[in-house]
Amino acid sequence: AIELAPSYALAYHWLGMIVFGFGRFDDAIAALKKSQTLDPLSAVQHGALGQVYACAGKPDLALAEFNMDFALGEDNRILRVFRGEIYLDQGRYELARMDFEKARELAGGFDPNVELVLASLGEAMGEKGAVEASLGRVLEQAKREPISPYLLALFYFALGRNDEGFPLLERAFAERDYELTMMAVDPRLASCRSDPRYTSLLTRIGLAR
């Protein structure tokens, strides 16, 4: 696509997101910056670059991209969760809470991602057992509607219960859960990256470097 149309912004965007999934942050940033240069007023490009910066350990650059999205009039639960997670990591709890609560409102229904970040904020602010309680609510909701096994696994990893998390990742693999495409870069899996089960699964998915 780039060869046929070198000024096609979306081709650079998707190239950037694909190499991002492999953890090739520098290549992803270069492609997304090119996409952004070609379409500077696209909220999609700013949001994508912000996500890459966040996972690459560049929170200030990520915040600048997310804030540009809001300045362009974009507002959705994903943006709110991403920005709120940066605030949470920085200890800016009230800003994180505002973003997470707005994310819950924008979700328009039950969202495990939002539940997890709100619970993580609660734990950070001294609310012991917040993640455990949130997991209980998610498991109850899973009786009424399908919930990604990958997202369920994140709760167990957050609790340090890796032996319960990995079978859910295996189930996600068996079900070809799209969420697994970000497994190599998802910071929520940082605690289990040294586990051979993580390496094995990453290799089978085709994301190992």
Coordinates of N, CA and C in Angstrom, one line a residue:
A1 N 0.8 -1.2 0.0 CA 0.0 0.0 0.0 C 0.9 1.3 0.0
I2 N 1.9 1.2 0.8 CA 2.8 2.4 0.9 C 3.5 2.6 -0.5
E3 N 3.9 1.5 -1.1 CA 4.6 1.6 -2.4 C 3.6 2.2 -3.5
L4 N 2.4 1.8 -3.4 CA 1.4 2.3 -4.4 C 1.0 3.7 -4.1
A5 N 0.9 4.1 -2.8 CA 0.4 5.4 -2.4 C 1.2 5.9 -1.2
P6 N 2.4 6.5 -1.4 CA 3.3 6.9 -0.3 C 2.7 7.9 0.6
S7 N 1.6 8.6 0.2 CA 1.0 9.6 1.1 C -0.2 9.0 1.8
Y8 N -0.4 7.7 1.8 CA -1.6 7.1 2.4 C -1.3 6.9 3.9
A9 N -1.9 7.8 4.7 CA -1.6 7.8 6.2 C -2.0 6.5 6.9
L10 N -3.1 5.9 6.5 CA -3.6 4.7 7.2 C -2.6 3.5 7.0
A11 N -1.9 3.5 5.9 CA -1.0 2.4 5.7 C 0.1 2.5 6.7
Y12 N 0.6 3.7 6.9 CA 1.7 3.9 8.0 C 1.1 3.6 9.4
H13 N -0.1 4.0 9.6 CA -0.8 3.7 10.9 C -0.8 2.2 11.2
W14 N -1.3 1.4 10.2 CA -1.4 0.0 10.5 C 0.0 -0.7 10.5
L15 N 0.9 -0.2 9.7 CA 2.3 -0.7 9.8 C 2.8 -0.5 11.2
G16 N 2.6 0.7 11.7 CA 3.1 1.0 13.1 C 2.4 0.2 14.1
M17 N 1.1 -0.1 14.0 CA 0.4 -0.9 15.0 C 0.9 -2.4 15.0
I18 N 1.2 -2.9 13.8 CA 1.6 -4.3 13.6 C 3.0 -4.4 14.3
V19 N 3.9 -3.6 14.0 CA 5.3 -3.7 14.6 C 5.3 -3.4 16.0
F20 N 4.3 -2.6 16.5 CA 4.1 -2.3 17.9 C 3.8 -3.6 18.6
G21 N 2.9 -4.4 18.0 CA 2.6 -5.7 18.7 C 3.7 -6.6 18.9
F22 N 4.8 -6.4 18.1 CA 6.0 -7.2 18.3 C 7.0 -6.6 19.3
G23 N 6.6 -5.4 19.8 CA 7.5 -4.8 20.7 C 8.6 -3.9 20.1
R24 N 8.5 -3.7 18.8 CA 9.4 -2.9 18.1 C 9.0 -1.4 18.2
F25 N 9.3 -0.8 19.3 CA 8.7 0.5 19.6 C 9.3 1.6 18.7
D26 N 10.6 1.6 18.5 CA 11.2 2.6 17.6 C 10.6 2.6 16.2
D27 N 10.4 1.4 15.6 CA 9.8 1.3 14.3 C 8.4 1.7 14.3
A28 N 7.7 1.4 15.4 CA 6.3 1.8 15.5 C 6.1 3.3 15.6
I29 N 7.0 3.9 16.4 CA 6.9 5.3 16.6 C 7.2 6.0 15.3
A30 N 8.2 5.5 14.5 CA 8.6 6.2 13.2 C 7.4 6.1 12.3
A31 N 6.8 4.9 12.2 CA 5.7 4.8 11.2 C 4.5 5.6 11.6
L32 N 4.2 5.7 12.9 CA 3.0 6.5 13.4 C 3.3 8.0 13.3
K33 N 4.5 8.4 13.5 CA 4.9 9.8 13.2 C 4.7 10.2 11.8
K34 N 5.1 9.3 10.9 CA 4.9 9.5 9.4 C 3.4 9.6 9.1
S35 N 2.6 8.7 9.7 CA 1.1 8.8 9.5 C 0.6 10.1 10.1
Q36 N 1.1 10.5 11.2 CA 0.6 11.7 11.8 C 1.0 13.0 11.0
T37 N 2.2 12.9 10.4 CA 2.6 14.0 9.5 C 1.7 14.2 8.3
L38 N 1.2 13.0 7.8 CA 0.3 13.0 6.6 C -1.1 13.3 7.0
D39 N -1.5 13.1 8.2 CA -2.9 13.4 8.6 C -2.8 14.0 10.1
P40 N -2.3 15.2 10.2 CA -2.0 15.8 11.5 C -3.3 16.0 12.4
L41 N -4.4 16.1 11.8 CA -5.6 16.4 12.6 C -6.4 15.1 12.9
S42 N -5.8 14.0 12.7 CA -6.5 12.7 13.0 C -6.3 12.3 14.4
A43 N -7.4 12.2 15.1 CA -7.4 11.8 16.5 C -6.9 10.3 16.6
V44 N -7.2 9.5 15.6 CA -6.7 8.1 15.6 C -5.2 8.1 15.7
Q45 N -4.5 8.9 14.9 CA -3.0 8.9 14.9 C -2.4 9.3 16.2
H46 N -3.0 10.3 16.8 CA -2.5 10.8 18.1 C -2.7 9.7 19.2
G47 N -3.9 9.1 19.2 CA -4.2 8.1 20.2 C -3.3 6.9 20.1
A48 N -3.0 6.4 18.8 CA -2.2 5.3 18.6 C -0.7 5.6 19.0
L49 N -0.2 6.8 18.7 CA 1.1 7.1 19.1 C 1.2 7.2 20.6
G50 N 0.2 7.7 21.2 CA 0.2 7.8 22.7 C 0.2 6.5 23.3
Q51 N -0.5 5.5 22.8 CA -0.5 4.1 23.3 C 0.9 3.5 23.2
V52 N 1.6 3.7 22.1 CA 3.0 3.2 21.9 C 3.9 3.9 22.9
Y53 N 3.8 5.2 23.0 CA 4.7 5.9 24.0 C 4.5 5.4 25.4
A54 N 3.2 5.1 25.7 CA 2.9 4.6 27.1 C 3.6 3.3 27.4
C55 N 3.5 2.4 26.4 CA 4.0 1.0 26.6 C 5.5 1.0 26.5
A56 N 6.1 2.1 25.8 CA 7.5 2.2 25.6 C 8.2 2.9 26.8
G57 N 7.4 3.2 27.8 CA 8.0 3.9 29.0 C 8.2 5.4 28.8
K58 N 7.4 6.0 28.0 CA 7.6 7.5 27.7 C 6.3 8.2 28.1
P59 N 5.9 8.2 29.4 CA 4.6 8.7 29.8 C 4.3 10.2 29.5
D60 N 5.3 11.0 29.5 CA 5.1 12.4 29.2 C 4.7 12.6 27.8
L61 N 5.4 11.9 26.9 CA 5.1 12.0 25.5 C 3.7 11.4 25.2
A62 N 3.4 10.3 25.9 CA 2.0 9.7 25.8 C 0.9 10.7 26.2
L63 N 1.2 11.3 27.3 CA 0.2 12.3 27.8 C -0.1 13.4 26.8
A64 N 1.0 13.9 26.2 CA 0.9 14.9 25.2 C 0.0 14.5 24.0
E65 N 0.2 13.2 23.6 CA -0.6 12.7 22.5 C -2.1 12.6 22.9
F66 N -2.3 12.0 24.1 CA -3.7 11.8 24.5 C -4.4 13.2 24.7
N67 N -3.7 14.1 25.3 CA -4.3 15.4 25.5 C -4.6 16.1 24.1
M68 N -3.8 15.9 23.1 CA -4.0 16.4 21.8 C -5.3 15.8 21.2
D69 N -5.6 14.5 21.5 CA -6.8 13.9 21.1 C -8.0 14.7 21.7
F70 N -7.9 14.9 23.0 CA -9.0 15.6 23.7 C -9.2 17.1 23.1
A71 N -8.1 17.7 22.8 CA -8.1 19.0 22.2 C -8.8 19.0 20.8
L72 N -8.7 17.9 20.1 CA -9.3 17.7 18.8 C -10.8 17.3 18.9
G73 N -11.3 17.1 20.1 CA -12.7 16.8 20.4 C -13.0 15.3 20.5
E74 N -11.9 14.5 20.6 CA -12.1 13.1 20.8 C -12.3 12.8 22.2
D75 N -13.2 11.8 22.6 CA -13.3 11.4 24.0 C -14.0 10.0 23.9
N76 N -13.3 9.0 24.4 CA -13.9 7.7 24.5 C -13.2 6.9 25.7
R77 N -13.8 5.8 26.0 CA -13.4 5.1 27.2 C -11.9 4.6 27.1
I78 N -11.5 4.3 25.8 CA -10.1 3.8 25.7 C -9.1 4.9 26.0
L79 N -9.3 6.1 25.5 CA -8.5 7.2 25.8 C -8.4 7.5 27.3
R80 N -9.6 7.5 27.9 CA -9.7 7.7 29.3 C -8.9 6.7 30.2
V81 N -9.0 5.5 29.8 CA -8.3 4.4 30.5 C -6.8 4.6 30.3
F82 N -6.4 4.8 29.1 CA -4.9 5.0 28.8 C -4.3 6.2 29.6
R83 N -5.0 7.3 29.5 CA -4.5 8.5 30.2 C -4.6 8.3 31.7
G84 N -5.7 7.7 32.2 CA -5.8 7.5 33.6 C -4.8 6.5 34.2
E85 N -4.4 5.5 33.4 CA -3.3 4.6 33.8 C -2.0 5.3 34.0
I86 N -1.7 6.3 33.2 CA -0.5 7.1 33.3 C -0.6 7.9 34.6
Y87 N -1.7 8.6 34.8 CA -1.9 9.3 36.1 C -1.7 8.4 37.3
L88 N -2.3 7.2 37.2 CA -2.2 6.2 38.3 C -0.7 5.9 38.6
D89 N 0.0 5.6 37.6 CA 1.4 5.3 37.7 C 2.2 6.4 38.3
Q90 N 1.8 7.7 38.0 CA 2.5 8.9 38.5 C 2.0 9.3 39.9
G91 N 1.0 8.5 40.5 CA 0.5 8.9 41.8 C -0.5 10.0 41.8
R92 N -1.0 10.4 40.6 CA -1.9 11.5 40.5 C -3.3 10.9 40.6
Y93 N -3.7 10.5 41.7 CA -4.9 9.6 41.9 C -6.2 10.3 41.6
E94 N -6.4 11.5 41.9 CA -7.6 12.2 41.6 C -7.9 12.4 40.1
L95 N -6.8 12.7 39.4 CA -6.9 12.8 37.9 C -7.2 11.4 37.4
A96 N -6.6 10.4 37.9 CA -6.8 9.0 37.4 C -8.3 8.6 37.7
R97 N -8.8 9.0 38.9 CA -10.2 8.6 39.2 C -11.2 9.3 38.2
M98 N -10.9 10.6 37.9 CA -11.8 11.3 37.0 C -11.8 10.6 35.7
D99 N -10.7 10.2 35.2 CA -10.6 9.6 33.9 C -11.3 8.2 33.9
F100 N -11.1 7.4 34.9 CA -11.6 6.1 35.0 C -13.2 6.1 35.2
E101 N -13.6 7.1 36.0 CA -15.1 7.2 36.2 C -15.8 7.7 34.9
K102 N -15.1 8.5 34.2 CA -15.6 9.0 32.9 C -15.6 7.8 31.9
A103 N -14.6 7.0 31.9 CA -14.5 5.8 31.1 C -15.6 4.8 31.4
R104 N -16.0 4.7 32.6 CA -17.1 3.8 33.0 C -18.4 4.4 32.4
E105 N -18.6 5.7 32.5 CA -19.7 6.3 31.9 C -19.8 6.1 30.4
L106 N -18.7 6.3 29.7 CA -18.6 6.2 28.3 C -18.8 4.8 27.8
A107 N -18.4 3.8 28.6 CA -18.5 2.4 28.2 C -20.0 2.0 27.9
G108 N -20.9 2.7 28.6 CA -22.3 2.4 28.4 C -22.7 1.0 28.8
G109 N -21.9 0.4 29.7 CA -22.2 -1.0 30.1 C -21.0 -1.5 30.9
F110 N -21.1 -2.8 31.2 CA -20.0 -3.4 32.0 C -18.8 -3.6 31.1
D111 N -17.6 -3.1 31.6 CA -16.4 -3.2 30.9 C -15.3 -3.7 31.8
P112 N -14.8 -4.9 31.6 CA -13.7 -5.4 32.5 C -12.5 -4.6 32.6
N113 N -12.1 -4.0 31.5 CA -10.9 -3.1 31.5 C -11.1 -1.9 32.5
V114 N -12.3 -1.3 32.5 CA -12.6 -0.2 33.4 C -12.6 -0.7 34.8
E115 N -13.3 -1.8 35.0 CA -13.4 -2.4 36.4 C -12.0 -2.6 37.0
L116 N -11.1 -3.1 36.1 CA -9.7 -3.4 36.6 C -8.9 -2.2 37.0
V117 N -9.0 -1.2 36.2 CA -8.3 0.1 36.5 C -8.8 0.8 37.7
L118 N -10.1 0.7 37.9 CA -10.8 1.4 39.0 C -10.4 0.6 40.3
A119 N -10.3 -0.7 40.2 CA -9.9 -1.5 41.4 C -8.4 -1.3 41.7
S120 N -7.6 -1.2 40.6 CA -6.2 -0.9 40.9 C -6.0 0.4 41.5
L121 N -6.8 1.4 41.1 CA -6.7 2.7 41.8 C -7.1 2.6 43.3
G122 N -8.2 1.8 43.5 CA -8.6 1.6 44.9 C -7.5 1.0 45.7
E123 N -6.8 0.0 45.2 CA -5.7 -0.6 46.0 C -4.6 0.4 46.2
A124 N -4.3 1.2 45.2 CA -3.2 2.2 45.4 C -3.5 3.2 46.4
M125 N -4.8 3.5 46.6 CA -5.3 4.5 47.6 C -5.6 3.8 48.9
G126 N -5.2 2.5 49.1 CA -5.4 1.9 50.4 C -6.6 1.1 50.6
E127 N -7.3 0.9 49.5 CA -8.6 0.1 49.6 C -8.2 -1.4 49.4
K128 N -7.8 -2.1 50.5 CA -7.4 -3.5 50.4 C -8.5 -4.4 49.9
G129 N -8.2 -5.3 49.0 CA -9.1 -6.2 48.5 C -10.0 -5.7 47.3
A130 N -9.6 -4.5 46.8 CA -10.4 -3.9 45.7 C -10.4 -4.8 44.5
V131 N -9.2 -5.3 44.1 CA -9.1 -6.1 42.9 C -9.8 -7.4 43.1
E132 N -9.7 -8.0 44.3 CA -10.4 -9.3 44.5 C -11.9 -9.1 44.4
A133 N -12.4 -8.0 45.0 CA -13.8 -7.7 44.9 C -14.2 -7.5 43.5
S134 N -13.4 -6.8 42.7 CA -13.7 -6.5 41.3 C -13.7 -7.8 40.5
L135 N -12.8 -8.7 40.8 CA -12.8 -10.0 40.1 C -14.1 -10.7 40.3
G136 N -14.6 -10.7 41.6 CA -15.8 -11.4 41.9 C -17.0 -10.8 41.0
R137 N -17.0 -9.5 40.8 CA -18.1 -8.9 40.0 C -17.9 -9.3 38.5
V138 N -16.7 -9.4 38.1 CA -16.4 -9.8 36.7 C -16.8 -11.2 36.5
L139 N -16.5 -12.1 37.4 CA -16.9 -13.5 37.3 C -18.4 -13.7 37.3
E140 N -19.1 -12.9 38.1 CA -20.6 -12.9 38.1 C -21.1 -12.4 36.7
Q141 N -20.5 -11.4 36.2 CA -20.9 -10.9 34.9 C -20.7 -11.9 33.8
A142 N -19.6 -12.6 33.9 CA -19.2 -13.6 32.9 C -20.3 -14.7 32.8
K143 N -21.1 -14.9 33.8 CA -22.2 -15.9 33.8 C -23.3 -15.4 32.9
R144 N -23.4 -14.1 32.6 CA -24.5 -13.5 31.9 C -24.1 -13.1 30.5
E145 N -22.8 -12.8 30.2 CA -22.3 -12.4 28.9 C -20.8 -12.9 28.7
P146 N -20.4 -13.1 27.5 CA -19.1 -13.6 27.2 C -18.1 -12.5 27.6
I147 N -17.0 -12.8 28.3 CA -15.9 -11.9 28.6 C -14.6 -12.6 28.2
S148 N -13.8 -11.8 27.6 CA -12.5 -12.2 27.0 C -11.7 -13.0 28.1
P149 N -11.3 -14.2 27.9 CA -10.5 -14.9 28.9 C -9.1 -14.2 29.1
Y150 N -8.7 -13.4 28.2 CA -7.4 -12.6 28.3 C -7.7 -11.6 29.4
L151 N -8.8 -10.9 29.3 CA -9.1 -9.8 30.3 C -9.3 -10.4 31.7
L152 N -9.9 -11.6 31.7 CA -10.1 -12.3 33.0 C -8.7 -12.6 33.6
A153 N -7.8 -13.1 32.8 CA -6.5 -13.4 33.2 C -5.8 -12.3 33.9
L154 N -6.0 -11.1 33.4 CA -5.3 -9.9 33.9 C -5.7 -9.7 35.4
F155 N -6.9 -10.0 35.8 CA -7.2 -9.9 37.2 C -6.4 -10.8 38.1
Y156 N -6.2 -12.0 37.6 CA -5.4 -13.0 38.4 C -3.9 -12.6 38.5
F157 N -3.4 -12.1 37.4 CA -2.0 -11.6 37.4 C -1.9 -10.4 38.3
A158 N -2.9 -9.5 38.3 CA -2.8 -8.3 39.2 C -2.8 -8.8 40.7
L159 N -3.4 -9.9 41.0 CA -3.5 -10.5 42.3 C -2.3 -11.4 42.6
G160 N -1.4 -11.6 41.6 CA -0.2 -12.5 41.8 C -0.6 -13.9 41.8
R161 N -1.8 -14.2 41.2 CA -2.2 -15.6 41.2 C -2.0 -16.1 39.7
N162 N -0.7 -16.2 39.4 CA -0.3 -16.6 38.0 C -0.8 -18.0 37.6
D163 N -0.8 -18.9 38.5 CA -1.2 -20.3 38.1 C -2.7 -20.3 37.7
E164 N -3.5 -19.3 38.1 CA -4.8 -19.2 37.7 C -5.0 -18.4 36.4
G165 N -4.0 -17.5 36.2 CA -4.0 -16.6 35.1 C -3.6 -17.3 33.8
F166 N -2.6 -18.2 33.8 CA -2.1 -18.8 32.6 C -3.1 -19.7 31.9
P167 N -3.9 -20.5 32.6 CA -4.9 -21.3 31.9 C -5.9 -20.5 31.2
L168 N -6.1 -19.3 31.6 CA -7.0 -18.4 30.9 C -6.4 -17.8 29.7
L169 N -5.1 -17.6 29.7 CA -4.3 -17.2 28.5 C -4.3 -18.3 27.5
E170 N -4.2 -19.5 28.0 CA -4.3 -20.7 27.1 C -5.7 -20.8 26.4
R171 N -6.7 -20.5 27.2 CA -8.0 -20.5 26.7 C -8.2 -19.4 25.6
A172 N -7.6 -18.3 25.9 CA -7.7 -17.2 25.0 C -7.0 -17.6 23.7
F173 N -5.9 -18.3 23.8 CA -5.2 -18.8 22.6 C -6.1 -19.8 21.8
A174 N -6.7 -20.7 22.5 CA -7.5 -21.7 21.8 C -8.7 -21.0 21.1
E175 N -9.2 -19.9 21.7 CA -10.4 -19.2 21.2 C -10.0 -18.1 20.2
R176 N -8.6 -18.0 19.9 CA -8.1 -17.0 19.0 C -8.6 -15.6 19.4
D177 N -8.4 -15.3 20.7 CA -8.9 -14.0 21.3 C -8.0 -12.9 20.7
Y178 N -8.6 -11.9 20.1 CA -7.8 -10.8 19.5 C -7.0 -10.0 20.5
E179 N -7.4 -10.0 21.8 CA -6.6 -9.3 22.8 C -5.2 -9.8 22.9
L180 N -4.9 -11.0 22.5 CA -3.6 -11.6 22.6 C -2.6 -10.9 21.7
T181 N -3.1 -10.2 20.7 CA -2.2 -9.5 19.8 C -1.3 -8.5 20.5
M182 N -1.7 -8.0 21.6 CA -0.9 -7.0 22.4 C -0.2 -7.6 23.6
M183 N -0.1 -9.0 23.6 CA 0.5 -9.7 24.7 C 1.9 -9.3 25.0
A184 N 2.7 -9.1 23.9 CA 4.1 -8.8 24.0 C 4.4 -7.5 24.6
V185 N 3.4 -6.5 24.5 CA 3.7 -5.2 25.0 C 2.8 -4.7 26.1
D186 N 1.8 -5.5 26.5 CA 0.9 -5.1 27.5 C 1.6 -5.0 28.9
P187 N 1.7 -3.8 29.5 CA 2.4 -3.7 30.7 C 1.7 -4.4 31.9
R188 N 0.5 -4.8 31.7 CA -0.2 -5.5 32.8 C 0.2 -6.9 32.9
L189 N 1.1 -7.4 32.0 CA 1.6 -8.7 32.0 C 3.1 -8.7 32.5
A190 N 3.6 -7.6 32.9 CA 5.0 -7.4 33.3 C 5.4 -8.4 34.3
S191 N 4.5 -8.7 35.3 CA 4.9 -9.6 36.4 C 5.1 -11.1 36.0
C192 N 4.7 -11.5 34.8 CA 4.8 -12.9 34.4 C 5.7 -13.1 33.2
R193 N 6.4 -12.1 32.8 CA 7.2 -12.2 31.5 C 8.4 -13.1 31.7
S194 N 8.8 -13.3 32.9 CA 10.0 -14.3 33.2 C 9.5 -15.7 33.3
D195 N 8.2 -15.9 33.2 CA 7.7 -17.3 33.4 C 7.8 -18.0 32.0
P196 N 8.3 -19.2 32.0 CA 8.4 -20.0 30.8 C 7.1 -20.2 30.0
R197 N 6.0 -20.2 30.8 CA 4.7 -20.3 30.2 C 4.4 -19.1 29.3
Y198 N 4.8 -18.0 29.7 CA 4.6 -16.7 28.9 C 5.4 -16.8 27.6
T199 N 6.7 -17.2 27.7 CA 7.5 -17.3 26.6 C 7.0 -18.3 25.6
S200 N 6.5 -19.5 26.1 CA 6.0 -20.5 25.2 C 4.8 -20.0 24.5
L201 N 3.9 -19.3 25.2 CA 2.7 -18.9 24.5 C 3.0 -17.8 23.5
L202 N 3.9 -16.9 23.8 CA 4.3 -15.8 22.9 C 4.9 -16.4 21.6
T203 N 5.6 -17.5 21.8 CA 6.2 -18.1 20.6 C 5.2 -18.8 19.7
R204 N 4.2 -19.4 20.4 CA 3.2 -20.1 19.6 C 2.3 -19.1 18.9
I205 N 2.1 -17.9 19.5 CA 1.3 -16.9 18.8 C 2.0 -16.3 17.6
G206 N 3.4 -16.3 17.7 CA 4.2 -15.7 16.7 C 4.7 -14.4 17.0
L207 N 4.7 -14.0 18.2 CA 5.1 -12.6 18.6 C 6.5 -12.6 19.3
A208 N 7.1 -13.7 19.5 CA 8.4 -13.8 20.1 C 9.5 -13.1 19.2
R209 N 10.4 -12.3 19.8 CA 11.4 -11.6 19.1 C 12.7 -12.4 19.1

